[in-house]
C-alpha cells in the first residue's frame, strides 16, 4: 500500500491522503473495499479508488442528503434508501419520527466493513426496529417493489458498475411509481466542478417524471474539490418555499452539525459561476 492514497477528481486533479494504517483491504463480488486510517480525516471507507466517507466529515454529506428532502415532505413516515452501505445516511434518517426505513444495499461487505472498523458512522442504526436492511440490487428491488414510500434517497457510488442504472430515467420512473402523492426523492449527483455532465444528465432524467427538480450544494471536505451536489425531485412540494425559520423548527432537537435553516436556503441558491449547470 503506497503511503499516499490518490482520489482523482477531474483532469489532472486529485485529493491525496497520507495513509497511516490499512485496516482492511478486500475485494467483494462488486468492488474493492478498503478502510484506511489517515491523520486529517481519521478512518476512511474507500470503494475501488474513491473515498466514500470518513469519520471526520461524514455528517457534511449525510445530513444534507437526509434532512433537506425529509423537511420538504410534510410528514414522512416511510423512507427508502438505495445504497448507503456505511449506514451514515440511515442514522440521520432515523433521527426523524419515521415509522419504517427500508435500506437496499447491493454489497454486504460494505456494511460489515463499516460496522467493524468505523462503527461510529452508523451508530446503532442497523439495530433500530424501524430498519429493514436488504442486501440486493436497488434497481431490481425498485422495479418489482409493491410497497409505497414517502421519501426515497439514493446514496450510490459514482456511476460505474452496479450503480450505473441508478442514474437513469427508467430507475427514476420506477421510483416515481412507488412514491406517494407527496413523494420526494433525492440523489447524490456528483461534483459541480468536474462532473457537470452527470449533474445535467441526472436533472434531465428526473425532469422526465417529476415537475419539481432542485439541485443543491454541499461542502464535503474529503471529496475531490470539496463542493458536491444532491438533486431533489418532488411531485409537488418545493424546498424553495420553506423559510429558514420553518426549517429550524422542523429540525429542532436533532443536534445537527451542518444542516440549518440558513444553510437550506444557501445550498439551494448557487453562486453565479455554478448557476448555469445547477439550474439548466
Ligand atoms: N457517499 C458516497 C458517494 O457519494 O460516493 C456513497 C456512499 S455509499 C457507501 C455507496 C453504496 O452504493 C456502496 O455501498 C455500493 O455498494 C452501493 N451501490 C452501488 N450500486 C448499487 C446498486 N445497484 N444497488 C444498491 N446499492 C448499490
PDB file of C-alpha atoms and ligand atoms in Angstrom:
ATOM      1  CA  UNK A   1       0.000   0.000   0.000  1.00  0.00           C
ATOM      2  CA  UNK A   2       1.559   3.314  -1.025  1.00  0.00           C
ATOM      3  CA  UNK A   3       1.934   5.824   1.823  1.00  0.00           C
ATOM      4  CA  UNK A   4      -0.355   8.156  -0.090  1.00  0.00           C
ATOM      5  CA  UNK A   5      -3.868   7.487  -1.402  1.00  0.00           C
ATOM      6  CA  UNK A   6      -4.884   9.394  -4.546  1.00  0.00           C
ATOM      7  CA  UNK A   7      -8.605  10.122  -5.059  1.00  0.00           C
ATOM      8  CA  UNK A   8      -8.822  11.500  -8.559  1.00  0.00           C
ATOM      9  CA  UNK A   9     -11.303  14.218  -9.425  1.00  0.00           C
ATOM     10  CA  UNK A  10     -11.234  15.942 -12.829  1.00  0.00           C
ATOM     11  CA  UNK A  11      -8.446  16.020 -15.395  1.00  0.00           C
ATOM     12  CA  UNK A  12      -5.058  16.380 -13.669  1.00  0.00           C
ATOM     13  CA  UNK A  13      -6.573  16.887 -10.237  1.00  0.00           C
ATOM     14  CA  UNK A  14      -6.770  14.709  -7.120  1.00  0.00           C
ATOM     15  CA  UNK A  15      -7.094  14.768  -3.361  1.00  0.00           C
ATOM     16  CA  UNK A  16      -4.132  12.982  -1.748  1.00  0.00           C
ATOM     17  CA  UNK A  17      -4.183  11.450   1.750  1.00  0.00           C
ATOM     18  CA  UNK A  18      -1.279  10.093   3.783  1.00  0.00           C
ATOM     19  CA  UNK A  19      -2.194   6.592   4.913  1.00  0.00           C
ATOM     20  CA  UNK A  20      -1.007   5.747   8.434  1.00  0.00           C
ATOM     21  CA  UNK A  21      -2.557   2.246   8.512  1.00  0.00           C
ATOM     22  CA  UNK A  22      -4.533  -0.082   6.285  1.00  0.00           C
ATOM     23  CA  UNK A  23      -7.204  -1.644   8.477  1.00  0.00           C
ATOM     24  CA  UNK A  24      -8.986  -3.625   5.749  1.00  0.00           C
ATOM     25  CA  UNK A  25      -8.301  -4.372   2.085  1.00  0.00           C
ATOM     26  CA  UNK A  26     -10.637  -6.903   0.492  1.00  0.00           C
ATOM     27  CA  UNK A  27     -12.418  -7.443  -2.804  1.00  0.00           C
ATOM     28  CA  UNK A  28     -16.143  -8.253  -2.909  1.00  0.00           C
ATOM     29  CA  UNK A  29     -18.056  -9.516  -5.981  1.00  0.00           C
ATOM     30  CA  UNK A  30     -18.790  -5.820  -6.729  1.00  0.00           C
ATOM     31  CA  UNK A  31     -15.752  -3.768  -5.720  1.00  0.00           C
ATOM     32  CA  UNK A  32     -12.521  -3.366  -3.754  1.00  0.00           C
ATOM     33  CA  UNK A  33     -13.347  -2.406  -0.161  1.00  0.00           C
ATOM     34  CA  UNK A  34     -10.715  -0.648   1.964  1.00  0.00           C
ATOM     35  CA  UNK A  35     -10.669   1.021   5.348  1.00  0.00           C
ATOM     36  CA  UNK A  36      -7.603   3.185   5.976  1.00  0.00           C
ATOM     37  CA  UNK A  37      -6.531   5.483   8.819  1.00  0.00           C
ATOM     38  CA  UNK A  38      -5.353   8.982   7.887  1.00  0.00           C
ATOM     39  CA  UNK A  39      -4.112  11.911  10.019  1.00  0.00           C
ATOM     40  CA  UNK A  40      -6.603  14.540   8.815  1.00  0.00           C
ATOM     41  CA  UNK A  41      -9.833  12.554   8.256  1.00  0.00           C
ATOM     42  CA  UNK A  42      -9.297   9.580  10.582  1.00  0.00           C
ATOM     43  CA  UNK A  43     -10.728   6.315   9.294  1.00  0.00           C
ATOM     44  CA  UNK A  44     -11.990   6.404   5.715  1.00  0.00           C
ATOM     45  CA  UNK A  45     -14.038   3.974   3.613  1.00  0.00           C
ATOM     46  CA  UNK A  46     -12.616   3.602   0.109  1.00  0.00           C
ATOM     47  CA  UNK A  47     -14.509   1.720  -2.633  1.00  0.00           C
ATOM     48  CA  UNK A  48     -12.353   0.908  -5.654  1.00  0.00           C
ATOM     49  CA  UNK A  49     -10.222   4.100  -5.660  1.00  0.00           C
ATOM     50  CA  UNK A  50     -12.838   6.603  -4.470  1.00  0.00           C
ATOM     51  CA  UNK A  51     -13.296   7.986  -0.961  1.00  0.00           C
ATOM     52  CA  UNK A  52     -16.881   7.245   0.145  1.00  0.00           C
ATOM     53  CA  UNK A  53     -16.914   8.609   3.670  1.00  0.00           C
ATOM     54  CA  UNK A  54     -14.702   9.438   6.625  1.00  0.00           C
ATOM     55  CA  UNK A  55     -15.239   9.583  10.366  1.00  0.00           C
ATOM     56  CA  UNK A  56     -14.185  13.273  10.337  1.00  0.00           C
ATOM     57  CA  UNK A  57     -16.703  14.688   7.843  1.00  0.00           C
ATOM     58  CA  UNK A  58     -19.396  12.050   7.150  1.00  0.00           C
ATOM     59  CA  UNK A  59     -22.054  14.342   8.645  1.00  0.00           C
ATOM     60  CA  UNK A  60     -21.375  17.004   5.976  1.00  0.00           C
ATOM     61  CA  UNK A  61     -22.650  14.586   3.328  1.00  0.00           C
ATOM     62  CA  UNK A  62     -25.231  12.544   5.232  1.00  0.00           C
ATOM     63  CA  UNK A  63     -27.031  15.494   6.862  1.00  0.00           C
ATOM     64  CA  UNK A  64     -27.511  17.248   3.506  1.00  0.00           C
ATOM     65  CA  UNK A  65     -28.772  14.140   1.704  1.00  0.00           C
ATOM     66  CA  UNK A  66     -31.118  13.195   4.569  1.00  0.00           C
ATOM     67  CA  UNK A  67     -32.658  16.294   6.101  1.00  0.00           C
ATOM     68  CA  UNK A  68     -33.377  18.648   3.191  1.00  0.00           C
ATOM     69  CA  UNK A  69     -35.682  16.126   1.433  1.00  0.00           C
ATOM     70  CA  UNK A  70     -37.190  14.955   4.755  1.00  0.00           C
ATOM     71  CA  UNK A  71     -38.208  18.511   5.736  1.00  0.00           C
ATOM     72  CA  UNK A  72     -39.535  19.145   2.218  1.00  0.00           C
ATOM     73  CA  UNK A  73     -42.108  16.333   2.682  1.00  0.00           C
ATOM     74  CA  UNK A  74     -44.982  17.398   5.050  1.00  0.00           C
ATOM     75  CA  UNK A  75     -44.758  14.325   7.354  1.00  0.00           C
ATOM     76  CA  UNK A  76     -42.515  11.471   6.151  1.00  0.00           C
ATOM     77  CA  UNK A  77     -43.244   8.069   7.743  1.00  0.00           C
ATOM     78  CA  UNK A  78     -41.920   5.513   5.220  1.00  0.00           C
ATOM     79  CA  UNK A  79     -38.420   6.061   3.773  1.00  0.00           C
ATOM     80  CA  UNK A  80     -36.461   4.082   1.169  1.00  0.00           C
ATOM     81  CA  UNK A  81     -32.653   4.244   0.972  1.00  0.00           C
ATOM     82  CA  UNK A  82     -30.838   2.831  -2.063  1.00  0.00           C
ATOM     83  CA  UNK A  83     -27.134   2.195  -1.395  1.00  0.00           C
ATOM     84  CA  UNK A  84     -25.750   3.928   1.675  1.00  0.00           C
ATOM     85  CA  UNK A  85     -23.871   0.803   2.864  1.00  0.00           C
ATOM     86  CA  UNK A  86     -21.875   2.722   5.507  1.00  0.00           C
ATOM     87  CA  UNK A  87     -25.113   3.400   7.399  1.00  0.00           C
ATOM     88  CA  UNK A  88     -24.416   7.115   7.953  1.00  0.00           C
ATOM     89  CA  UNK A  89     -27.468   8.199   5.963  1.00  0.00           C
ATOM     90  CA  UNK A  90     -29.674   5.659   7.734  1.00  0.00           C
ATOM     91  CA  UNK A  91     -28.588   7.056  11.098  1.00  0.00           C
ATOM     92  CA  UNK A  92     -29.574  10.600  10.044  1.00  0.00           C
ATOM     93  CA  UNK A  93     -32.992   9.487   8.713  1.00  0.00           C
ATOM     94  CA  UNK A  94     -33.797   7.674  11.980  1.00  0.00           C
ATOM     95  CA  UNK A  95     -33.409  10.997  13.862  1.00  0.00           C
ATOM     96  CA  UNK A  96     -36.842  11.887  12.412  1.00  0.00           C
ATOM     97  CA  UNK A  97     -40.142  10.380  13.715  1.00  0.00           C
ATOM     98  CA  UNK A  98     -40.300   7.976  10.764  1.00  0.00           C
ATOM     99  CA  UNK A  99     -42.035   4.577  11.180  1.00  0.00           C
ATOM    100  CA  UNK A 100     -40.142   2.443   8.658  1.00  0.00           C
ATOM    101  CA  UNK A 101     -36.866   2.674   6.722  1.00  0.00           C
ATOM    102  CA  UNK A 102     -36.031   0.099   4.046  1.00  0.00           C
ATOM    103  CA  UNK A 103     -32.356   0.213   3.016  1.00  0.00           C
ATOM    104  CA  UNK A 104     -31.339  -1.698  -0.124  1.00  0.00           C
ATOM    105  CA  UNK A 105     -27.575  -2.113  -0.422  1.00  0.00           C
ATOM    106  CA  UNK A 106     -26.038  -4.425  -3.028  1.00  0.00           C
ATOM    107  CA  UNK A 107     -22.797  -5.235  -1.174  1.00  0.00           C
ATOM    108  CA  UNK A 108     -22.814  -6.819   2.294  1.00  0.00           C
ATOM    109  CA  UNK A 109     -19.044  -6.288   2.507  1.00  0.00           C
ATOM    110  CA  UNK A 110     -19.525  -2.510   2.772  1.00  0.00           C
ATOM    111  CA  UNK A 111     -21.958  -2.809   5.689  1.00  0.00           C
ATOM    112  CA  UNK A 112     -19.691  -5.300   7.505  1.00  0.00           C
ATOM    113  CA  UNK A 113     -16.533  -3.225   6.896  1.00  0.00           C
ATOM    114  CA  UNK A 114     -18.084  -0.068   8.352  1.00  0.00           C
ATOM    115  CA  UNK A 115     -19.678  -1.842  11.307  1.00  0.00           C
ATOM    116  CA  UNK A 116     -16.331  -3.445  12.173  1.00  0.00           C
ATOM    117  CA  UNK A 117     -13.912  -0.552  11.542  1.00  0.00           C
ATOM    118  CA  UNK A 118     -15.909   2.736  11.698  1.00  0.00           C
ATOM    119  CA  UNK A 119     -18.925   1.829  13.906  1.00  0.00           C
ATOM    120  CA  UNK A 120     -19.433   5.475  14.954  1.00  0.00           C
ATOM    121  CA  UNK A 121     -20.743   6.257  11.454  1.00  0.00           C
ATOM    122  CA  UNK A 122     -23.872   4.009  11.540  1.00  0.00           C
ATOM    123  CA  UNK A 123     -24.070   4.020  15.348  1.00  0.00           C
ATOM    124  CA  UNK A 124     -26.922   1.624  16.216  1.00  0.00           C
ATOM    125  CA  UNK A 125     -28.995   2.418  13.134  1.00  0.00           C
ATOM    126  CA  UNK A 126     -28.878  -1.144  11.797  1.00  0.00           C
ATOM    127  CA  UNK A 127     -30.277  -2.430  15.119  1.00  0.00           C
ATOM    128  CA  UNK A 128     -33.198   0.040  15.112  1.00  0.00           C
ATOM    129  CA  UNK A 129     -36.542  -1.806  14.933  1.00  0.00           C
ATOM    130  CA  UNK A 130     -37.703   0.599  12.215  1.00  0.00           C
ATOM    131  CA  UNK A 131     -34.844  -0.509   9.930  1.00  0.00           C
ATOM    132  CA  UNK A 132     -35.142  -3.257   7.293  1.00  0.00           C
ATOM    133  CA  UNK A 133     -31.774  -3.919   5.613  1.00  0.00           C
ATOM    134  CA  UNK A 134     -31.963  -5.779   2.277  1.00  0.00           C
ATOM    135  CA  UNK A 135     -28.794  -6.919   0.530  1.00  0.00           C
ATOM    136  CA  UNK A 136     -29.772  -6.790  -3.130  1.00  0.00           C
ATOM    137  CA  UNK A 137     -29.613  -4.639  -6.259  1.00  0.00           C
ATOM    138  CA  UNK A 138     -31.558  -1.410  -5.755  1.00  0.00           C
ATOM    139  CA  UNK A 139     -32.566  -1.235  -9.400  1.00  0.00           C
ATOM    140  CA  UNK A 140     -34.318  -4.627  -9.425  1.00  0.00           C
ATOM    141  CA  UNK A 141     -35.793  -4.051  -5.942  1.00  0.00           C
ATOM    142  CA  UNK A 142     -37.493  -0.806  -7.003  1.00  0.00           C
ATOM    143  CA  UNK A 143     -38.657  -2.278 -10.311  1.00  0.00           C
ATOM    144  CA  UNK A 144     -40.511  -5.113  -8.523  1.00  0.00           C
ATOM    145  CA  UNK A 145     -41.495  -3.138  -5.410  1.00  0.00           C
ATOM    146  CA  UNK A 146     -45.170  -3.212  -4.342  1.00  0.00           C
ATOM    147  CA  UNK A 147     -44.660  -1.054  -1.226  1.00  0.00           C
ATOM    148  CA  UNK A 148     -45.197   2.750  -1.228  1.00  0.00           C
ATOM    149  CA  UNK A 149     -42.848   5.299   0.334  1.00  0.00           C
ATOM    150  CA  UNK A 150     -42.967   8.996   1.256  1.00  0.00           C
ATOM    151  CA  UNK A 151     -39.282   9.766   0.652  1.00  0.00           C
ATOM    152  CA  UNK A 152     -36.595   7.914  -1.336  1.00  0.00           C
ATOM    153  CA  UNK A 153     -32.859   8.658  -1.029  1.00  0.00           C
ATOM    154  CA  UNK A 154     -30.240   7.323  -3.451  1.00  0.00           C
ATOM    155  CA  UNK A 155     -26.783   7.243  -1.829  1.00  0.00           C
ATOM    156  CA  UNK A 156     -24.890   5.393  -4.518  1.00  0.00           C
ATOM    157  CA  UNK A 157     -21.293   5.272  -5.688  1.00  0.00           C
ATOM    158  CA  UNK A 158     -20.492   7.354  -8.743  1.00  0.00           C
ATOM    159  CA  UNK A 159     -21.816   5.800 -11.976  1.00  0.00           C
ATOM    160  CA  UNK A 160     -19.704   2.692 -12.553  1.00  0.00           C
ATOM    161  CA  UNK A 161     -20.571  -0.984 -12.468  1.00  0.00           C
ATOM    162  CA  UNK A 162     -23.754  -1.759 -10.493  1.00  0.00           C
ATOM    163  CA  UNK A 163     -24.545   1.920  -9.812  1.00  0.00           C
ATOM    164  CA  UNK A 164     -24.855   2.992 -13.486  1.00  0.00           C
ATOM    165  CA  UNK A 165     -28.613   2.242 -13.787  1.00  0.00           C
ATOM    166  CA  UNK A 166     -29.255   4.235 -10.582  1.00  0.00           C
ATOM    167  CA  UNK A 167     -28.700   7.469 -12.546  1.00  0.00           C
ATOM    168  CA  UNK A 168     -31.085   6.586 -15.392  1.00  0.00           C
ATOM    169  CA  UNK A 169     -34.570   7.822 -16.337  1.00  0.00           C
ATOM    170  CA  UNK A 170     -36.001   4.290 -16.132  1.00  0.00           C
ATOM    171  CA  UNK A 171     -34.960   3.984 -12.466  1.00  0.00           C
ATOM    172  CA  UNK A 172     -36.353   7.425 -11.632  1.00  0.00           C
ATOM    173  CA  UNK A 173     -39.619   6.424 -13.324  1.00  0.00           C
ATOM    174  CA  UNK A 174     -39.814   3.314 -11.130  1.00  0.00           C
ATOM    175  CA  UNK A 175     -39.134   5.442  -8.031  1.00  0.00           C
ATOM    176  CA  UNK A 176     -41.889   7.871  -9.101  1.00  0.00           C
ATOM    177  CA  UNK A 177     -44.297   4.883  -9.232  1.00  0.00           C
ATOM    178  CA  UNK A 178     -43.555   3.779  -5.633  1.00  0.00           C
ATOM    179  CA  UNK A 179     -43.613   7.272  -4.098  1.00  0.00           C
ATOM    180  CA  UNK A 180     -46.898   8.536  -2.630  1.00  0.00           C
ATOM    181  CA  UNK A 181     -48.661  11.696  -3.933  1.00  0.00           C
ATOM    182  CA  UNK A 182     -46.484  13.919  -1.677  1.00  0.00           C
ATOM    183  CA  UNK A 183     -43.412  11.932  -2.729  1.00  0.00           C
ATOM    184  CA  UNK A 184     -39.908  13.403  -2.546  1.00  0.00           C
ATOM    185  CA  UNK A 185     -36.723  11.846  -3.960  1.00  0.00           C
ATOM    186  CA  UNK A 186     -33.089  12.949  -3.525  1.00  0.00           C
ATOM    187  CA  UNK A 187     -29.961  11.521  -5.152  1.00  0.00           C
ATOM    188  CA  UNK A 188     -26.236  12.187  -4.928  1.00  0.00           C
ATOM    189  CA  UNK A 189     -25.480  13.862  -8.302  1.00  0.00           C
ATOM    190  CA  UNK A 190     -21.725  14.357  -8.297  1.00  0.00           C
ATOM    191  CA  UNK A 191     -19.235  17.190  -8.365  1.00  0.00           C
ATOM    192  CA  UNK A 192     -20.370  20.573  -9.794  1.00  0.00           C
ATOM    193  CA  UNK A 193     -16.737  21.191 -10.787  1.00  0.00           C
ATOM    194  CA  UNK A 194     -15.690  18.069 -12.739  1.00  0.00           C
ATOM    195  CA  UNK A 195     -18.894  16.015 -13.182  1.00  0.00           C
ATOM    196  CA  UNK A 196     -21.064  18.714 -14.749  1.00  0.00           C
ATOM    197  CA  UNK A 197     -22.291  16.292 -17.438  1.00  0.00           C
ATOM    198  CA  UNK A 198     -23.513  13.957 -14.708  1.00  0.00           C
ATOM    199  CA  UNK A 199     -25.386  16.760 -12.900  1.00  0.00           C
ATOM    200  CA  UNK A 200     -27.048  17.762 -16.200  1.00  0.00           C
ATOM    201  CA  UNK A 201     -27.943  14.150 -17.042  1.00  0.00           C
ATOM    202  CA  UNK A 202     -29.446  13.487 -13.611  1.00  0.00           C
ATOM    203  CA  UNK A 203     -31.547  16.674 -13.807  1.00  0.00           C
ATOM    204  CA  UNK A 204     -32.745  15.783 -17.312  1.00  0.00           C
ATOM    205  CA  UNK A 205     -33.636  12.212 -16.310  1.00  0.00           C
ATOM    206  CA  UNK A 206     -35.520  13.373 -13.208  1.00  0.00           C
ATOM    207  CA  UNK A 207     -37.460  16.011 -15.146  1.00  0.00           C
ATOM    208  CA  UNK A 208     -38.924  13.209 -17.297  1.00  0.00           C
ATOM    209  CA  UNK A 209     -41.011  12.215 -14.261  1.00  0.00           C
ATOM    210  CA  UNK A 210     -41.046  14.985 -11.636  1.00  0.00           C
ATOM    211  CA  UNK A 211     -42.300  18.606 -12.018  1.00  0.00           C
ATOM    212  CA  UNK A 212     -40.052  19.939  -9.237  1.00  0.00           C
ATOM    213  CA  UNK A 213     -36.281  19.360  -9.650  1.00  0.00           C
ATOM    214  CA  UNK A 214     -33.812  21.256  -7.450  1.00  0.00           C
ATOM    215  CA  UNK A 215     -30.036  20.714  -7.311  1.00  0.00           C
ATOM    216  CA  UNK A 216     -28.392  21.844  -4.088  1.00  0.00           C
ATOM    217  CA  UNK A 217     -24.818  22.186  -2.899  1.00  0.00           C
ATOM    218  CA  UNK A 218     -22.884  20.711  -0.003  1.00  0.00           C
ATOM    219  CA  UNK A 219     -19.285  21.001   1.155  1.00  0.00           C
ATOM    220  CA  UNK A 220     -17.699  17.597   1.788  1.00  0.00           C
ATOM    221  CA  UNK A 221     -14.008  18.222   2.684  1.00  0.00           C
ATOM    222  CA  UNK A 222     -12.905  14.645   1.901  1.00  0.00           C
ATOM    223  CA  UNK A 223     -14.335  14.691  -1.641  1.00  0.00           C
ATOM    224  CA  UNK A 224     -12.154  15.953  -4.524  1.00  0.00           C
ATOM    225  CA  UNK A 225     -12.941  19.657  -4.972  1.00  0.00           C
ATOM    226  CA  UNK A 226     -14.965  19.671  -1.690  1.00  0.00           C
ATOM    227  CA  UNK A 227     -18.129  21.009  -3.418  1.00  0.00           C
ATOM    228  CA  UNK A 228     -20.735  18.266  -4.047  1.00  0.00           C
ATOM    229  CA  UNK A 229     -24.296  18.200  -5.362  1.00  0.00           C
ATOM    230  CA  UNK A 230     -27.517  16.480  -4.500  1.00  0.00           C
ATOM    231  CA  UNK A 231     -30.608  16.714  -6.661  1.00  0.00           C
ATOM    232  CA  UNK A 232     -34.099  16.668  -5.175  1.00  0.00           C
ATOM    233  CA  UNK A 233     -37.140  15.707  -7.257  1.00  0.00           C
ATOM    234  CA  UNK A 234     -40.674  16.138  -5.980  1.00  0.00           C
ATOM    235  CA  UNK A 235     -44.239  15.501  -7.163  1.00  0.00           C
ATOM    236  CA  UNK A 236     -45.198  18.993  -5.910  1.00  0.00           C
ATOM    237  CA  UNK A 237     -43.557  20.116  -2.655  1.00  0.00           C
ATOM    238  CA  UNK A 238     -40.792  22.665  -3.355  1.00  0.00           C
ATOM    239  CA  UNK A 239     -37.936  23.110  -0.812  1.00  0.00           C
ATOM    240  CA  UNK A 240     -37.599  26.723  -2.012  1.00  0.00           C
ATOM    241  CA  UNK A 241     -40.850  27.715  -0.300  1.00  0.00           C
ATOM    242  CA  UNK A 242     -39.509  26.818   3.166  1.00  0.00           C
ATOM    243  CA  UNK A 243     -38.148  29.755   5.220  1.00  0.00           C
ATOM    244  CA  UNK A 244     -35.061  29.295   7.417  1.00  0.00           C
ATOM    245  CA  UNK A 245     -37.312  29.582  10.485  1.00  0.00           C
ATOM    246  CA  UNK A 246     -39.658  26.840   9.235  1.00  0.00           C
ATOM    247  CA  UNK A 247     -36.667  24.535   8.593  1.00  0.00           C
ATOM    248  CA  UNK A 248     -35.156  25.273  12.013  1.00  0.00           C
ATOM    249  CA  UNK A 249     -38.473  24.407  13.688  1.00  0.00           C
ATOM    250  CA  UNK A 250     -38.612  21.079  11.792  1.00  0.00           C
ATOM    251  CA  UNK A 251     -35.054  20.057  12.797  1.00  0.00           C
ATOM    252  CA  UNK A 252     -35.116  21.439  16.344  1.00  0.00           C
ATOM    253  CA  UNK A 253     -33.556  18.991  18.805  1.00  0.00           C
ATOM    254  CA  UNK A 254     -31.909  16.741  16.190  1.00  0.00           C
ATOM    255  CA  UNK A 255     -28.433  18.007  17.170  1.00  0.00           C
ATOM    256  CA  UNK A 256     -27.278  18.610  13.607  1.00  0.00           C
ATOM    257  CA  UNK A 257     -23.757  19.916  12.920  1.00  0.00           C
ATOM    258  CA  UNK A 258     -24.114  21.026   9.307  1.00  0.00           C
ATOM    259  CA  UNK A 259     -27.708  21.469   8.074  1.00  0.00           C
ATOM    260  CA  UNK A 260     -29.603  24.529   9.341  1.00  0.00           C
ATOM    261  CA  UNK A 261     -32.387  26.795   8.068  1.00  0.00           C
ATOM    262  CA  UNK A 262     -29.936  29.311   6.620  1.00  0.00           C
ATOM    263  CA  UNK A 263     -27.826  26.509   5.099  1.00  0.00           C
ATOM    264  CA  UNK A 264     -31.006  25.123   3.498  1.00  0.00           C
ATOM    265  CA  UNK A 265     -31.560  28.399   1.630  1.00  0.00           C
ATOM    266  CA  UNK A 266     -27.879  28.900   0.780  1.00  0.00           C
ATOM    267  CA  UNK A 267     -27.480  25.356  -0.589  1.00  0.00           C
ATOM    268  CA  UNK A 268     -30.454  25.848  -2.930  1.00  0.00           C
ATOM    269  CA  UNK A 269     -29.150  29.219  -4.227  1.00  0.00           C
ATOM    270  CA  UNK A 270     -25.848  28.543  -6.014  1.00  0.00           C
ATOM    271  CA  UNK A 271     -23.289  31.259  -6.711  1.00  0.00           C
ATOM    272  CA  UNK A 272     -23.396  32.708 -10.275  1.00  0.00           C
ATOM    273  CA  UNK A 273     -20.409  30.670 -11.556  1.00  0.00           C
ATOM    274  CA  UNK A 274     -22.323  27.436 -10.832  1.00  0.00           C
ATOM    275  CA  UNK A 275     -25.847  28.635 -11.560  1.00  0.00           C
ATOM    276  CA  UNK A 276     -25.772  27.622 -15.209  1.00  0.00           C
ATOM    277  CA  UNK A 277     -25.027  23.916 -14.570  1.00  0.00           C
ATOM    278  CA  UNK A 278     -27.133  23.620 -11.403  1.00  0.00           C
ATOM    279  CA  UNK A 279     -30.219  25.260 -12.835  1.00  0.00           C
ATOM    280  CA  UNK A 280     -30.025  24.222 -16.524  1.00  0.00           C
TER     281      UNK A 280
HETATM  282  N1  LIG B   1     -21.323   8.879  -0.469  1.00  0.00           N
HETATM  283  C1  LIG B   1     -20.784   8.021  -1.383  1.00  0.00           C
HETATM  284  C2  LIG B   1     -20.566   8.699  -2.699  1.00  0.00           C
HETATM  285  O1  LIG B   1     -21.150   9.758  -2.943  1.00  0.00           O
HETATM  286  O2  LIG B   1     -19.735   8.232  -3.457  1.00  0.00           O
HETATM  287  C3  LIG B   1     -21.656   6.805  -1.486  1.00  0.00           C
HETATM  288  C4  LIG B   1     -21.562   6.062  -0.262  1.00  0.00           C
HETATM  289  S1  LIG B   1     -22.330   4.520  -0.203  1.00  0.00           S
HETATM  290  C5  LIG B   1     -21.053   3.636   0.501  1.00  0.00           C
HETATM  291  C6  LIG B   1     -22.476   3.897  -1.838  1.00  0.00           C
HETATM  292  C7  LIG B   1     -23.059   2.499  -1.860  1.00  0.00           C
HETATM  293  O3  LIG B   1     -23.816   2.255  -3.057  1.00  0.00           O
HETATM  294  C8  LIG B   1     -21.997   1.392  -1.847  1.00  0.00           C
HETATM  295  O4  LIG B   1     -22.057   0.717  -0.620  1.00  0.00           O
HETATM  296  C9  LIG B   1     -22.356   0.489  -3.036  1.00  0.00           C
HETATM  297  O5  LIG B   1     -22.154  -0.873  -2.769  1.00  0.00           O
HETATM  298  C10 LIG B   1     -23.826   0.850  -3.226  1.00  0.00           C
HETATM  299  N2  LIG B   1     -24.391   0.502  -4.532  1.00  0.00           N
HETATM  300  C11 LIG B   1     -23.820   0.664  -5.759  1.00  0.00           C
HETATM  301  N3  LIG B   1     -24.649   0.198  -6.718  1.00  0.00           N
HETATM  302  C12 LIG B   1     -25.767  -0.278  -6.082  1.00  0.00           C
HETATM  303  C13 LIG B   1     -26.988  -0.887  -6.542  1.00  0.00           C
HETATM  304  N4  LIG B   1     -27.237  -1.107  -7.841  1.00  0.00           N
HETATM  305  N5  LIG B   1     -27.931  -1.203  -5.605  1.00  0.00           N
HETATM  306  C14 LIG B   1     -27.711  -0.972  -4.278  1.00  0.00           C
HETATM  307  N6  LIG B   1     -26.553  -0.420  -3.779  1.00  0.00           N
HETATM  308  C15 LIG B   1     -25.609  -0.074  -4.683  1.00  0.00           C
END
